[in-house]
Amino acid sequence: MMELAEEKFVLSDPVKKEIDRWIEKYPPDQKKSAIVKALLLAQEQNGGWLSDVAMNAVADYLDVPHIVAYEAATFYDMYNLKPIGKNKISVCTNVPCMLRGSDEIIDCLKKRLQINVGETTKDGLFTIKEVECMAACAAAPMCQINDKKYHEHLTPEKMLGLIDRLEQEAKTNAK
Ligand code: FES
């Protein structure tokens, strides 16, 4: 994964190629339909977050006004509009998860990591994010790590165990 300074962001050739593949899925006058995937690709290229420059680059590539990229990036939870930690913990706080204790999950995370929702730990290991329903209500409360793996039927104990494990993994990988 390539990390670029904000002011120097230019879509890489592999990313452009992948965006082109998505553009082809839509009618020629509907290029903007590829915006969701294109922003995800730009985010990955930019080290996990979307700067204004990266969003503009995507909009320019799709030939749409910059506002189209901003609208999509601020609407969906999977975009990060500032740098994030190595582990993004997205906790669903929508009604079914809230009724099953997502507040306790958030509280135990805030206490353990000494940060608030939307913040990143000083060591850059964790970011806490609150998200809307992730379609796993039957297993509430739940969270997702790094936009991939779901962790369901959470309790504060399970959540803290998961943090311990991720911390341990980071230490092992640093050796
Ligand atoms: S409300 Fe949390 S997954 Fe649906």
PDB file of N, CA, C and O and ligand atoms in Angstrom, residues 92-98 131-142 150, ligand 1:
ATOM      1  N   CYS A  92     -21.217  -0.714  15.934  1.00  0.00           N
ATOM      2  CA  CYS A  92     -22.571  -0.341  15.530  1.00  0.00           C
ATOM      3  C   CYS A  92     -23.335   0.136  16.765  1.00  0.00           C
ATOM      4  O   CYS A  92     -23.349  -0.537  17.794  1.00  0.00           O
ATOM      5  N   THR A  93     -23.950   1.323  16.628  1.00  0.00           N
ATOM      6  CA  THR A  93     -24.738   1.850  17.758  1.00  0.00           C
ATOM      7  C   THR A  93     -26.182   2.108  17.324  1.00  0.00           C
ATOM      8  O   THR A  93     -26.888   2.895  17.946  1.00  0.00           O
ATOM      9  N   ASN A  94     -26.582   1.445  16.252  1.00  0.00           N
ATOM     10  CA  ASN A  94     -27.968   1.583  15.807  1.00  0.00           C
ATOM     11  C   ASN A  94     -28.893   0.884  16.811  1.00  0.00           C
ATOM     12  O   ASN A  94     -28.421   0.130  17.663  1.00  0.00           O
ATOM     13  N   VAL A  95     -30.192   1.109  16.670  1.00  0.00           N
ATOM     14  CA  VAL A  95     -31.124   0.721  17.738  1.00  0.00           C
ATOM     15  C   VAL A  95     -30.983  -0.731  18.239  1.00  0.00           C
ATOM     16  O   VAL A  95     -30.801  -0.934  19.449  1.00  0.00           O
ATOM     17  N   PRO A  96     -31.029  -1.763  17.376  1.00  0.00           N
ATOM     18  CA  PRO A  96     -30.911  -3.121  17.928  1.00  0.00           C
ATOM     19  C   PRO A  96     -29.612  -3.339  18.711  1.00  0.00           C
ATOM     20  O   PRO A  96     -29.619  -3.954  19.782  1.00  0.00           O
ATOM     21  N   CYS A  97     -28.508  -2.799  18.218  1.00  0.00           N
ATOM     22  CA  CYS A  97     -27.247  -2.948  18.951  1.00  0.00           C
ATOM     23  C   CYS A  97     -27.273  -2.117  20.234  1.00  0.00           C
ATOM     24  O   CYS A  97     -26.765  -2.561  21.276  1.00  0.00           O
ATOM     25  N   MET A  98     -27.889  -0.951  20.155  1.00  0.00           N
ATOM     26  CA  MET A  98     -27.971  -0.096  21.344  1.00  0.00           C
ATOM     27  C   MET A  98     -28.783  -0.797  22.439  1.00  0.00           C
ATOM     28  O   MET A  98     -28.390  -0.810  23.604  1.00  0.00           O
ATOM     29  N   VAL A 131     -20.733   3.396  14.030  1.00  0.00           N
ATOM     30  CA  VAL A 131     -21.317   3.240  12.695  1.00  0.00           C
ATOM     31  C   VAL A 131     -22.790   2.852  12.787  1.00  0.00           C
ATOM     32  O   VAL A 131     -23.278   2.434  13.836  1.00  0.00           O
ATOM     33  N   GLU A 132     -23.442   2.992  11.642  1.00  0.00           N
ATOM     34  CA  GLU A 132     -24.852   2.609  11.548  1.00  0.00           C
ATOM     35  C   GLU A 132     -24.957   1.097  11.326  1.00  0.00           C
ATOM     36  O   GLU A 132     -23.947   0.417  11.157  1.00  0.00           O
ATOM     37  N   CYS A 133     -26.188   0.598  11.272  1.00  0.00           N
ATOM     38  CA  CYS A 133     -26.452  -0.838  11.170  1.00  0.00           C
ATOM     39  C   CYS A 133     -25.583  -1.524  10.108  1.00  0.00           C
ATOM     40  O   CYS A 133     -25.482  -1.053   8.980  1.00  0.00           O
ATOM     41  N   MET A 134     -24.965  -2.637  10.516  1.00  0.00           N
ATOM     42  CA  MET A 134     -24.108  -3.374   9.593  1.00  0.00           C
ATOM     43  C   MET A 134     -24.736  -4.714   9.215  1.00  0.00           C
ATOM     44  O   MET A 134     -24.048  -5.655   8.843  1.00  0.00           O
ATOM     45  N   ALA A 135     -26.050  -4.766   9.352  1.00  0.00           N
ATOM     46  CA  ALA A 135     -26.825  -5.936   8.926  1.00  0.00           C
ATOM     47  C   ALA A 135     -26.463  -7.205   9.696  1.00  0.00           C
ATOM     48  O   ALA A 135     -26.501  -8.313   9.144  1.00  0.00           O
ATOM     49  N   ALA A 136     -26.081  -7.040  10.952  1.00  0.00           N
ATOM     50  CA  ALA A 136     -25.823  -8.218  11.786  1.00  0.00           C
ATOM     51  C   ALA A 136     -26.622  -8.081  13.083  1.00  0.00           C
ATOM     52  O   ALA A 136     -26.187  -8.518  14.145  1.00  0.00           O
ATOM     53  N   CYS A 137     -27.813  -7.493  12.971  1.00  0.00           N
ATOM     54  CA  CYS A 137     -28.618  -7.163  14.159  1.00  0.00           C
ATOM     55  C   CYS A 137     -28.915  -8.395  15.019  1.00  0.00           C
ATOM     56  O   CYS A 137     -28.996  -8.289  16.242  1.00  0.00           O
ATOM     57  N   ALA A 138     -29.070  -9.557  14.374  1.00  0.00           N
ATOM     58  CA  ALA A 138     -29.398 -10.769  15.130  1.00  0.00           C
ATOM     59  C   ALA A 138     -28.259 -11.160  16.058  1.00  0.00           C
ATOM     60  O   ALA A 138     -28.453 -11.953  16.981  1.00  0.00           O
ATOM     61  N   ALA A 139     -27.087 -10.615  15.818  1.00  0.00           N
ATOM     62  CA  ALA A 139     -25.927 -10.961  16.641  1.00  0.00           C
ATOM     63  C   ALA A 139     -25.456  -9.742  17.441  1.00  0.00           C
ATOM     64  O   ALA A 139     -24.297  -9.629  17.798  1.00  0.00           O
ATOM     65  N   ALA A 140     -26.382  -8.810  17.686  1.00  0.00           N
ATOM     66  CA  ALA A 140     -26.042  -7.569  18.396  1.00  0.00           C
ATOM     67  C   ALA A 140     -25.641  -7.843  19.846  1.00  0.00           C
ATOM     68  O   ALA A 140     -26.150  -8.802  20.428  1.00  0.00           O
ATOM     69  N   PRO A 141     -24.776  -7.001  20.408  1.00  0.00           N
ATOM     70  CA  PRO A 141     -24.063  -5.903  19.749  1.00  0.00           C
ATOM     71  C   PRO A 141     -22.843  -6.421  18.997  1.00  0.00           C
ATOM     72  O   PRO A 141     -22.321  -7.480  19.325  1.00  0.00           O
ATOM     73  N   MET A 142     -22.419  -5.640  18.046  1.00  0.00           N
ATOM     74  CA  MET A 142     -21.316  -6.122  17.211  1.00  0.00           C
ATOM     75  C   MET A 142     -20.368  -4.983  16.831  1.00  0.00           C
ATOM     76  O   MET A 142     -20.696  -3.814  16.975  1.00  0.00           O
ATOM     77  N   TYR A 150     -16.306  -9.260  11.206  1.00  0.00           N
ATOM     78  CA  TYR A 150     -17.330  -8.930  12.209  1.00  0.00           C
ATOM     79  C   TYR A 150     -17.034  -9.673  13.515  1.00  0.00           C
ATOM     80  O   TYR A 150     -16.626 -10.830  13.488  1.00  0.00           O
TER      81      TYR A 150
HETATM   82  S1  FES B   1     -28.276  -2.491  14.497  1.00  0.00           S
HETATM   83 FE1  FES B   1     -26.268  -3.139  14.784  1.00  0.00          FE
HETATM   84  S2  FES B   1     -25.949  -4.539  13.192  1.00  0.00           S
HETATM   85 FE2  FES B   1     -27.969  -3.841  12.873  1.00  0.00          FE
END
